[in-house]
């Protein structure tokens, strides 16, 4: 598959832009609060939504006939047609300027800023970076860089590591929850995400070779953001840079962790063994 990857062709997508808008509703906020293990309450117009609500807004909608075997839309359109079968959220950077509120009409402006190719232990990796700005009538709310990784279909994905993992880091602050299929299904529904690795166990184990359903990257990042804000009296990070380290699977306990460092905070999600699955650095 990788021999068909034409980087010069894919880089022609750099600079491509698109816009979309959506309204923050009461029921979206209630659903996201429930999924993030927050108090649901009785939200009303003007109340603040969770800080990463923008990931639930104005998601692309394609007919069933235009979906690929993995549940994603077929390649092309706004994103470049990378000819590698696996697509995942690799990480990114978030800047928060204002909360989204119930009743807001939020507009997202997106621009492809880079396409690169690297070689890793699992083969060829293609990274696509997209910048997003989310605005409301009050101005800029969120600025984001999203990094998407495309990779080859290898039989080694999900295999046990070849060497003993390092001791898990010790956190100053920690909370834990259980990752079950309902949690993953709810987030897929909230974000209109048809990627089958999050809800179709036969597909993810028999086709992609993972040991179980995969926890969404943005859901892990959402837990990190909300945990950081809770530790700072409700104030979100001014900037959070984060990246996925390894997959987090359903069926066991996971934790959100934080330690203060150099005026900011180191944050990470971890699996039941305490090994980090996503790492982030936040500043205020």
mmCIF file of C-alpha atoms in Angstrom:
data_model
loop_
_atom_site.group_PDB
_atom_site.id
_atom_site.type_symbol
_atom_site.label_atom_id
_atom_site.label_comp_id
_atom_site.label_asym_id
_atom_site.label_seq_id
_atom_site.Cartn_x
_atom_site.Cartn_y
_atom_site.Cartn_z
ATOM 1 C CA UNK A 1 0.000 0.000 0.000
ATOM 2 C CA UNK A 2 2.800 2.432 0.878
ATOM 3 C CA UNK A 3 4.356 2.205 -2.600
ATOM 4 C CA UNK A 4 1.299 4.080 -3.910
ATOM 5 C CA UNK A 5 1.862 7.030 -1.604
ATOM 6 C CA UNK A 6 2.720 10.111 -3.694
ATOM 7 C CA UNK A 7 3.750 12.798 -1.195
ATOM 8 C CA UNK A 8 4.023 15.542 -3.818
ATOM 9 C CA UNK A 9 0.424 14.860 -4.839
ATOM 10 C CA UNK A 10 -0.837 14.768 -1.243
ATOM 11 C CA UNK A 11 0.920 18.043 -0.391
ATOM 12 C CA UNK A 12 -1.213 19.771 -3.008
ATOM 13 C CA UNK A 13 -3.946 19.710 -0.335
ATOM 14 C CA UNK A 14 -1.922 22.087 1.867
ATOM 15 C CA UNK A 15 -3.797 25.375 2.094
ATOM 16 C CA UNK A 16 -7.209 23.843 1.394
ATOM 17 C CA UNK A 17 -9.887 25.323 3.667
ATOM 18 C CA UNK A 18 -13.446 24.563 4.684
ATOM 19 C CA UNK A 19 -16.053 26.063 7.015
ATOM 20 C CA UNK A 20 -18.951 24.617 8.987
ATOM 21 C CA UNK A 21 -21.292 25.880 11.701
ATOM 22 C CA UNK A 22 -23.557 24.356 14.322
ATOM 23 C CA UNK A 23 -25.564 25.327 17.391
ATOM 24 C CA UNK A 24 -24.700 24.295 20.952
ATOM 25 C CA UNK A 25 -27.861 22.691 22.323
ATOM 26 C CA UNK A 26 -29.005 21.787 25.803
ATOM 27 C CA UNK A 27 -29.192 18.084 24.974
ATOM 28 C CA UNK A 28 -25.734 17.995 23.447
ATOM 29 C CA UNK A 29 -24.334 19.520 26.641
ATOM 30 C CA UNK A 30 -26.260 17.053 28.812
ATOM 31 C CA UNK A 31 -25.030 14.105 26.744
ATOM 32 C CA UNK A 32 -21.409 15.229 26.817
ATOM 33 C CA UNK A 33 -21.489 15.943 30.550
ATOM 34 C CA UNK A 34 -22.859 12.445 31.156
ATOM 35 C CA UNK A 35 -20.177 10.878 28.950
ATOM 36 C CA UNK A 36 -17.421 12.789 30.776
ATOM 37 C CA UNK A 37 -18.751 11.597 34.176
ATOM 38 C CA UNK A 38 -19.831 15.128 35.099
ATOM 39 C CA UNK A 39 -22.952 16.275 36.906
ATOM 40 C CA UNK A 40 -25.622 16.477 34.197
ATOM 41 C CA UNK A 41 -27.813 19.101 35.907
ATOM 42 C CA UNK A 42 -30.490 21.120 34.122
ATOM 43 C CA UNK A 43 -28.493 23.316 31.739
ATOM 44 C CA UNK A 44 -30.185 26.356 30.280
ATOM 45 C CA UNK A 45 -29.466 28.933 27.582
ATOM 46 C CA UNK A 46 -26.208 30.761 28.271
ATOM 47 C CA UNK A 47 -24.709 28.037 30.474
ATOM 48 C CA UNK A 48 -21.157 26.988 29.650
ATOM 49 C CA UNK A 49 -20.621 23.723 27.803
ATOM 50 C CA UNK A 50 -17.692 21.347 28.467
ATOM 51 C CA UNK A 51 -14.461 22.793 27.095
ATOM 52 C CA UNK A 52 -14.123 20.333 24.201
ATOM 53 C CA UNK A 53 -17.725 20.561 23.006
ATOM 54 C CA UNK A 54 -16.412 21.844 19.661
ATOM 55 C CA UNK A 55 -15.447 18.257 18.763
ATOM 56 C CA UNK A 56 -19.154 17.373 18.770
ATOM 57 C CA UNK A 57 -20.196 20.218 16.469
ATOM 58 C CA UNK A 58 -20.674 20.370 12.681
ATOM 59 C CA UNK A 59 -19.205 16.961 11.998
ATOM 60 C CA UNK A 60 -19.192 15.977 8.299
ATOM 61 C CA UNK A 61 -22.212 13.960 7.182
ATOM 62 C CA UNK A 62 -21.854 11.540 4.270
ATOM 63 C CA UNK A 63 -24.353 9.061 2.797
ATOM 64 C CA UNK A 64 -23.809 5.399 3.603
ATOM 65 C CA UNK A 65 -22.755 4.790 0.002
ATOM 66 C CA UNK A 66 -19.707 7.035 0.499
ATOM 67 C CA UNK A 67 -18.318 5.276 3.564
ATOM 68 C CA UNK A 68 -15.271 3.039 3.395
ATOM 69 C CA UNK A 69 -14.907 -0.399 5.039
ATOM 70 C CA UNK A 70 -13.598 1.188 8.257
ATOM 71 C CA UNK A 71 -16.681 3.428 8.629
ATOM 72 C CA UNK A 72 -14.817 6.595 7.656
ATOM 73 C CA UNK A 73 -15.787 8.497 4.492
ATOM 74 C CA UNK A 74 -13.900 7.338 1.410
ATOM 75 C CA UNK A 75 -10.643 9.226 0.878
ATOM 76 C CA UNK A 76 -10.519 12.606 -0.831
ATOM 77 C CA UNK A 77 -12.473 15.832 -0.460
ATOM 78 C CA UNK A 78 -11.141 18.221 2.175
ATOM 79 C CA UNK A 79 -8.590 15.748 3.568
ATOM 80 C CA UNK A 80 -5.982 14.388 1.138
ATOM 81 C CA UNK A 81 -6.600 10.841 -0.199
ATOM 82 C CA UNK A 82 -3.828 9.118 1.770
ATOM 83 C CA UNK A 83 -3.664 5.502 0.481
ATOM 84 C CA UNK A 84 -2.979 3.907 3.873
ATOM 85 C CA UNK A 85 -5.796 1.913 5.503
ATOM 86 C CA UNK A 86 -5.530 2.908 9.161
ATOM 87 C CA UNK A 87 -6.464 6.419 10.248
ATOM 88 C CA UNK A 88 -6.211 7.625 13.848
ATOM 89 C CA UNK A 89 -6.074 10.824 15.875
ATOM 90 C CA UNK A 90 -2.392 11.268 16.777
ATOM 91 C CA UNK A 91 -2.532 14.391 18.940
ATOM 92 C CA UNK A 92 -2.442 18.145 18.568
ATOM 93 C CA UNK A 93 -2.586 21.428 20.406
ATOM 94 C CA UNK A 94 -5.502 23.346 21.933
ATOM 95 C CA UNK A 95 -5.818 26.991 22.965
ATOM 96 C CA UNK A 96 -8.899 28.130 24.882
ATOM 97 C CA UNK A 97 -10.102 31.741 24.758
ATOM 98 C CA UNK A 98 -13.789 31.507 25.666
ATOM 99 C CA UNK A 99 -16.288 28.819 26.603
ATOM 100 C CA UNK A 100 -18.980 27.691 24.227
ATOM 101 C CA UNK A 101 -22.433 28.284 25.680
ATOM 102 C CA UNK A 102 -25.853 26.790 25.137
ATOM 103 C CA UNK A 103 -27.506 28.703 22.316
ATOM 104 C CA UNK A 104 -24.230 29.743 20.661
ATOM 105 C CA UNK A 105 -23.873 29.328 16.931
ATOM 106 C CA UNK A 106 -20.295 28.126 16.582
ATOM 107 C CA UNK A 107 -18.409 28.459 13.302
ATOM 108 C CA UNK A 108 -15.364 26.297 12.576
ATOM 109 C CA UNK A 109 -12.827 27.353 9.943
ATOM 110 C CA UNK A 110 -10.350 24.623 9.011
ATOM 111 C CA UNK A 111 -7.148 24.677 6.977
ATOM 112 C CA UNK A 112 -4.699 21.914 6.050
ATOM 113 C CA UNK A 113 -1.247 23.144 7.018
ATOM 114 C CA UNK A 114 1.098 20.183 6.488
ATOM 115 C CA UNK A 115 1.397 16.661 5.080
ATOM 116 C CA UNK A 116 4.494 14.619 5.987
ATOM 117 C CA UNK A 117 5.652 11.012 5.725
ATOM 118 C CA UNK A 118 7.797 9.120 8.238
ATOM 119 C CA UNK A 119 8.917 5.535 8.736
ATOM 120 C CA UNK A 120 8.134 3.876 12.048
ATOM 121 C CA UNK A 121 8.273 0.447 13.653
ATOM 122 C CA UNK A 122 4.898 -0.376 12.080
ATOM 123 C CA UNK A 123 5.862 0.843 8.606
ATOM 124 C CA UNK A 124 5.018 3.987 6.690
ATOM 125 C CA UNK A 125 3.253 6.780 8.581
ATOM 126 C CA UNK A 126 1.605 9.779 6.924
ATOM 127 C CA UNK A 127 0.740 12.758 9.132
ATOM 128 C CA UNK A 128 -1.822 15.384 8.123
ATOM 129 C CA UNK A 129 -2.006 18.526 10.273
ATOM 130 C CA UNK A 130 -5.139 20.657 10.249
ATOM 131 C CA UNK A 131 -5.655 24.018 11.943
ATOM 132 C CA UNK A 132 -9.120 24.879 13.239
ATOM 133 C CA UNK A 133 -10.566 28.082 14.658
ATOM 134 C CA UNK A 134 -13.940 28.006 16.412
ATOM 135 C CA UNK A 135 -15.714 31.326 16.825
ATOM 136 C CA UNK A 136 -19.016 32.569 18.231
ATOM 137 C CA UNK A 137 -20.708 35.980 18.194
ATOM 138 C CA UNK A 138 -18.340 36.932 21.053
ATOM 139 C CA UNK A 139 -15.223 36.129 19.017
ATOM 140 C CA UNK A 140 -12.598 33.371 19.059
ATOM 141 C CA UNK A 141 -13.368 30.482 21.424
ATOM 142 C CA UNK A 142 -10.914 27.710 20.490
ATOM 143 C CA UNK A 143 -7.835 27.506 18.313
ATOM 144 C CA UNK A 144 -6.600 24.009 17.527
ATOM 145 C CA UNK A 145 -4.027 22.023 15.591
ATOM 146 C CA UNK A 146 -5.195 18.490 14.898
ATOM 147 C CA UNK A 147 -2.694 15.815 13.859
ATOM 148 C CA UNK A 148 -4.084 12.802 11.986
ATOM 149 C CA UNK A 149 -1.918 9.757 11.301
ATOM 150 C CA UNK A 150 -2.456 7.221 8.532
ATOM 151 C CA UNK A 151 -0.619 3.926 8.764
ATOM 152 C CA UNK A 152 -0.223 0.549 7.121
ATOM 153 C CA UNK A 153 -2.222 -2.536 8.112
ATOM 154 C CA UNK A 154 0.319 -4.608 10.038
ATOM 155 C CA UNK A 155 -0.097 -7.832 11.975
ATOM 156 C CA UNK A 156 2.018 -6.561 14.884
ATOM 157 C CA UNK A 157 -0.378 -3.822 16.026
ATOM 158 C CA UNK A 158 -1.613 -4.471 19.519
ATOM 159 C CA UNK A 159 1.023 -7.135 20.222
ATOM 160 C CA UNK A 160 2.747 -7.205 23.586
ATOM 161 C CA UNK A 161 5.795 -4.941 23.800
ATOM 162 C CA UNK A 162 9.138 -6.604 23.220
ATOM 163 C CA UNK A 163 10.644 -5.254 26.419
ATOM 164 C CA UNK A 164 9.443 -4.642 29.935
ATOM 165 C CA UNK A 165 7.664 -1.263 30.180
ATOM 166 C CA UNK A 166 9.138 1.349 32.512
ATOM 167 C CA UNK A 167 7.590 1.868 35.945
ATOM 168 C CA UNK A 168 4.385 3.905 35.616
ATOM 169 C CA UNK A 169 4.721 7.592 36.507
ATOM 170 C CA UNK A 170 3.457 8.773 39.867
ATOM 171 C CA UNK A 171 0.719 11.401 39.751
ATOM 172 C CA UNK A 172 -0.044 14.151 42.267
ATOM 173 C CA UNK A 173 -3.687 14.086 41.178
ATOM 174 C CA UNK A 174 -5.619 11.121 39.832
ATOM 175 C CA UNK A 175 -9.124 9.938 39.132
ATOM 176 C CA UNK A 176 -10.211 6.685 37.543
ATOM 177 C CA UNK A 177 -13.172 5.294 35.631
ATOM 178 C CA UNK A 178 -14.062 2.141 33.717
ATOM 179 C CA UNK A 179 -13.882 2.130 29.939
ATOM 180 C CA UNK A 180 -16.837 0.105 28.683
ATOM 181 C CA UNK A 181 -18.453 -0.205 25.235
ATOM 182 C CA UNK A 182 -21.347 2.067 26.212
ATOM 183 C CA UNK A 183 -18.950 4.916 27.013
ATOM 184 C CA UNK A 184 -17.267 4.541 23.617
ATOM 185 C CA UNK A 185 -20.599 4.232 21.806
ATOM 186 C CA UNK A 186 -21.919 7.383 23.461
ATOM 187 C CA UNK A 187 -18.907 9.403 22.372
ATOM 188 C CA UNK A 188 -19.099 8.039 18.831
ATOM 189 C CA UNK A 189 -22.756 9.112 18.759
ATOM 190 C CA UNK A 190 -22.039 12.583 20.150
ATOM 191 C CA UNK A 191 -19.356 13.165 17.505
ATOM 192 C CA UNK A 192 -21.142 11.342 14.651
ATOM 193 C CA UNK A 193 -18.035 9.183 14.332
ATOM 194 C CA UNK A 194 -18.611 6.043 12.273
ATOM 195 C CA UNK A 195 -15.076 4.668 12.709
ATOM 196 C CA UNK A 196 -15.690 0.999 13.429
ATOM 197 C CA UNK A 197 -12.672 0.518 15.698
ATOM 198 C CA UNK A 198 -14.684 2.171 18.489
ATOM 199 C CA UNK A 199 -17.836 -0.003 18.423
ATOM 200 C CA UNK A 200 -17.460 -3.045 16.128
ATOM 201 C CA UNK A 201 -15.508 -5.701 18.043
ATOM 202 C CA UNK A 202 -15.469 -8.200 15.161
ATOM 203 C CA UNK A 203 -14.024 -5.575 12.820
ATOM 204 C CA UNK A 204 -11.404 -4.214 15.205
ATOM 205 C CA UNK A 205 -10.155 -7.666 16.287
ATOM 206 C CA UNK A 206 -10.484 -9.676 13.072
ATOM 207 C CA UNK A 207 -9.688 -7.026 10.452
ATOM 208 C CA UNK A 208 -7.400 -4.530 12.175
ATOM 209 C CA UNK A 209 -5.909 -7.006 14.653
ATOM 210 C CA UNK A 210 -6.368 -5.064 17.877
ATOM 211 C CA UNK A 211 -7.277 -6.896 21.106
ATOM 212 C CA UNK A 212 -10.461 -4.883 21.686
ATOM 213 C CA UNK A 213 -12.421 -1.715 21.024
ATOM 214 C CA UNK A 214 -10.255 1.398 20.972
ATOM 215 C CA UNK A 215 -10.842 4.420 23.175
ATOM 216 C CA UNK A 216 -11.165 7.611 21.109
ATOM 217 C CA UNK A 217 -8.163 9.945 21.106
ATOM 218 C CA UNK A 218 -10.294 13.100 21.480
ATOM 219 C CA UNK A 219 -12.238 11.508 24.335
ATOM 220 C CA UNK A 220 -8.983 10.953 26.222
ATOM 221 C CA UNK A 221 -7.987 14.550 25.466
ATOM 222 C CA UNK A 222 -11.401 15.737 26.690
ATOM 223 C CA UNK A 223 -10.878 13.999 30.024
ATOM 224 C CA UNK A 224 -7.427 15.586 30.286
ATOM 225 C CA UNK A 225 -8.761 19.095 29.583
ATOM 226 C CA UNK A 226 -11.657 18.790 32.021
ATOM 227 C CA UNK A 227 -9.415 17.351 34.741
ATOM 228 C CA UNK A 228 -6.908 20.171 34.283
ATOM 229 C CA UNK A 229 -9.677 22.771 34.492
ATOM 230 C CA UNK A 230 -11.135 21.165 37.627
ATOM 231 C CA UNK A 231 -7.727 21.286 39.320
ATOM 232 C CA UNK A 232 -7.461 25.014 38.493
ATOM 233 C CA UNK A 233 -10.855 26.072 39.792
ATOM 234 C CA UNK A 234 -12.669 25.689 36.475
ATOM 235 C CA UNK A 235 -10.107 27.582 34.394
ATOM 236 C CA UNK A 236 -8.967 25.630 31.331
ATOM 237 C CA UNK A 237 -5.370 25.631 30.143
ATOM 238 C CA UNK A 238 -4.392 28.565 27.992
ATOM 239 C CA UNK A 239 -2.596 25.998 25.860
ATOM 240 C CA UNK A 240 -2.474 22.191 25.886
ATOM 241 C CA UNK A 241 -0.145 20.178 23.655
ATOM 242 C CA UNK A 242 -0.898 16.460 23.649
ATOM 243 C CA UNK A 243 -0.072 13.264 21.778
ATOM 244 C CA UNK A 244 -1.183 9.655 21.763
ATOM 245 C CA UNK A 245 1.393 7.209 23.128
ATOM 246 C CA UNK A 246 -0.330 3.851 22.740
ATOM 247 C CA UNK A 247 -3.919 2.617 22.267
ATOM 248 C CA UNK A 248 -6.271 2.468 25.234
ATOM 249 C CA UNK A 249 -8.761 -0.409 25.053
ATOM 250 C CA UNK A 250 -12.204 -0.972 26.480
ATOM 251 C CA UNK A 251 -13.000 -3.356 29.288
ATOM 252 C CA UNK A 252 -10.809 -2.140 32.119
ATOM 253 C CA UNK A 253 -10.076 0.762 34.428
ATOM 254 C CA UNK A 254 -8.366 3.844 33.037
ATOM 255 C CA UNK A 255 -7.128 6.908 34.865
ATOM 256 C CA UNK A 256 -6.646 10.628 34.264
ATOM 257 C CA UNK A 257 -3.493 11.921 35.947
ATOM 258 C CA UNK A 258 -1.790 15.245 36.609
ATOM 259 C CA UNK A 259 1.337 16.612 38.242
ATOM 260 C CA UNK A 260 2.296 20.263 38.646
ATOM 261 C CA UNK A 261 5.475 21.223 36.805
ATOM 262 C CA UNK A 262 7.233 24.536 36.094
ATOM 263 C CA UNK A 263 4.110 26.655 36.611
ATOM 264 C CA UNK A 264 2.099 24.377 34.354
ATOM 265 C CA UNK A 265 0.930 20.820 34.516
ATOM 266 C CA UNK A 266 1.858 17.444 33.047
ATOM 267 C CA UNK A 267 -1.235 15.373 32.296
ATOM 268 C CA UNK A 268 -1.795 11.886 30.997
ATOM 269 C CA UNK A 269 -4.318 9.122 30.658
ATOM 270 C CA UNK A 270 -3.207 5.630 31.625
ATOM 271 C CA UNK A 271 -4.370 2.043 31.259
ATOM 272 C CA UNK A 272 -5.096 -0.343 34.115
ATOM 273 C CA UNK A 273 -1.360 -1.053 34.488
ATOM 274 C CA UNK A 274 -0.651 2.654 34.907
ATOM 275 C CA UNK A 275 1.160 2.984 31.574
ATOM 276 C CA UNK A 276 0.441 6.316 29.815
ATOM 277 C CA UNK A 277 -1.743 6.160 26.699
ATOM 278 C CA UNK A 278 -1.877 9.916 26.021
ATOM 279 C CA UNK A 279 0.425 12.637 27.344
ATOM 280 C CA UNK A 280 -0.153 16.364 27.518
ATOM 281 C CA UNK A 281 1.531 19.532 28.777
ATOM 282 C CA UNK A 282 -0.668 22.416 29.890
ATOM 283 C CA UNK A 283 0.119 26.059 30.616
ATOM 284 C CA UNK A 284 -2.098 28.827 32.009
#
